[in-house]
XYZ file of C-alpha atoms in Angstrom:
163
model
C 0.124 0.217 -0.210
C 1.222 3.599 -0.929
C 2.120 6.055 1.972
C -0.547 8.408 2.321
C 0.510 11.749 0.704
C -2.320 13.931 1.084
C -4.661 15.045 4.019
C -7.953 16.090 3.155
C -9.388 17.835 6.350
C -12.794 19.621 6.892
C -14.075 21.286 10.123
C -17.197 19.357 10.303
C -19.024 16.409 8.770
C -21.146 18.732 6.918
C -18.445 19.832 4.725
C -18.110 16.447 3.110
C -20.435 17.590 0.232
C -17.740 20.051 -0.931
C -14.631 17.977 0.003
C -15.433 14.997 -1.652
C -14.966 16.453 -5.178
C -11.068 16.657 -3.599
C -11.166 13.102 -2.685
C -12.620 11.957 -6.033
C -9.789 13.728 -7.881
C -7.194 11.824 -5.600
C -8.859 8.735 -5.937
C -8.929 9.332 -10.088
C -5.281 9.574 -9.961
C -4.189 7.075 -7.565
C -3.173 9.728 -5.040
C -2.858 7.740 -1.544
C -4.990 10.078 0.867
C -6.620 10.309 3.888
C -10.180 12.184 4.935
C -10.701 13.534 8.311
C -12.799 15.897 10.299
C -10.575 18.009 12.618
C -12.341 21.064 13.877
C -9.972 23.915 14.645
C -12.695 24.883 17.459
C -13.850 21.725 18.743
C -10.656 19.728 18.276
C -7.768 21.937 18.552
C -5.521 19.590 20.174
C -6.187 16.934 17.643
C -5.686 20.002 14.934
C -2.408 20.872 16.441
C -1.221 17.168 16.772
C -2.225 16.690 12.951
C -0.225 19.553 11.834
C 2.658 19.056 13.745
C 3.039 15.500 12.729
C 2.016 15.891 8.982
C 5.396 15.977 7.520
C 7.249 13.191 9.607
C 4.204 11.067 8.482
C 4.974 11.805 4.803
C 2.083 14.245 4.034
C 3.122 16.593 0.915
C -0.134 18.500 0.838
C -3.103 19.179 3.176
C -6.411 20.194 1.657
C -8.519 22.175 4.397
C -11.871 22.824 3.761
C -13.795 25.199 6.043
C -16.817 27.354 6.166
C -18.017 30.001 8.442
C -15.112 31.258 10.531
C -12.792 29.211 8.290
C -10.072 28.935 10.545
C -8.886 25.199 9.778
C -6.649 26.152 6.942
C -4.699 29.052 8.579
C -4.340 27.358 11.804
C -2.927 24.247 10.007
C -0.493 26.314 7.887
C 0.978 28.062 11.228
C 1.894 24.610 12.842
C 3.136 22.813 9.740
C 5.788 23.092 6.714
C 3.527 21.025 4.344
C 1.830 23.210 1.656
C -1.757 23.887 2.952
C -4.449 24.246 0.387
C -7.700 25.997 1.745
C -11.023 25.541 0.100
C -13.841 27.814 1.341
C -16.925 26.245 2.157
C -20.166 27.726 1.103
C -22.050 28.535 4.435
C -25.620 29.507 4.641
C -25.916 33.135 5.521
C -22.979 34.321 3.390
C -22.461 31.694 0.712
C -18.790 30.646 1.577
C -17.740 34.369 0.947
C -16.792 34.789 4.753
C -14.793 31.596 4.631
C -12.903 32.971 1.250
C -12.100 36.337 3.205
C -11.076 34.333 6.099
C -8.581 32.073 4.213
C -7.169 34.344 1.546
C -6.157 36.777 4.395
C -3.664 34.869 6.464
C -0.905 37.203 8.008
C 2.600 37.324 5.994
C 4.517 34.301 7.137
C 1.510 31.887 7.067
C 0.730 30.911 3.694
C -2.317 29.164 2.456
C -3.176 28.452 -1.434
C -6.875 29.591 -1.736
C -9.135 28.054 -4.285
C -12.525 28.912 -5.591
C -15.914 28.504 -3.053
C -17.227 25.044 -3.187
C -16.905 22.181 -5.294
C -14.880 23.842 -8.037
C -12.399 24.741 -5.551
C -11.950 21.294 -4.014
C -11.350 19.735 -7.223
C -8.796 22.354 -8.125
C -7.057 22.115 -4.856
C -6.939 18.373 -5.569
C -5.652 19.044 -8.954
C -3.009 21.431 -7.661
C -1.785 18.968 -5.168
C -1.390 16.301 -7.936
C 0.379 18.492 -9.845
C 2.801 19.310 -6.833
C 3.429 15.496 -6.645
C 3.794 15.432 -10.315
C 7.078 17.261 -9.982
C 8.657 14.450 -8.649
C 6.785 11.440 -10.569
C 6.834 10.739 -13.953
C 3.915 8.504 -14.252
C 1.884 10.896 -12.594
C 3.045 13.609 -14.618
C 1.710 11.566 -17.510
C -1.663 10.800 -15.715
C -2.109 14.763 -15.317
C -1.196 15.522 -19.063
C -3.749 13.221 -20.258
C -6.255 14.445 -17.854
C -5.866 18.141 -19.273
C -5.529 16.872 -22.638
C -8.879 15.193 -22.314
C -10.131 18.439 -21.160
C -8.958 20.285 -23.758
C -10.410 17.826 -26.404
C -13.726 18.169 -24.547
C -13.837 21.664 -24.588
C -13.085 21.688 -28.540
C -15.548 19.067 -29.137
C -18.318 21.526 -27.691
C -20.386 22.952 -30.205
C -22.639 25.795 -30.473
C -26.429 25.946 -31.755
C -26.275 27.547 -35.158
C -27.031 31.449 -35.614
């Protein structure tokens, strides 16, 4: 079995609707990963332990989804050198804009790559993690290139109705 390379974290199980899109991409590319709920607010000790042990456990990236207060990505980034990819999860009240603002405004020295709100952001965060791993893995790079070529071919095959 391959060692886990990417952690997918969410602040609560309700974030799964969004974060499952990241997991699906990782599965499609055969990337060993784990998906967990680790709340920055309800489980801070667990979150700190996760972040502090991420590098020694071999993680190469952490995809962290968070809605509402969206502290999870920034708090993880403050406690690990493993790259953190933040995914804002849409909230009931502000449609995820609050989460986006919270994640993207990390202070200098606490970098979090921030992606779009919702499913597209989760998928793109996973593709970004794949691209990072592909820098050191020729077979994975070939898979990513094939994926991108398929996207291009699909876009080219779209036809518009006659005018």
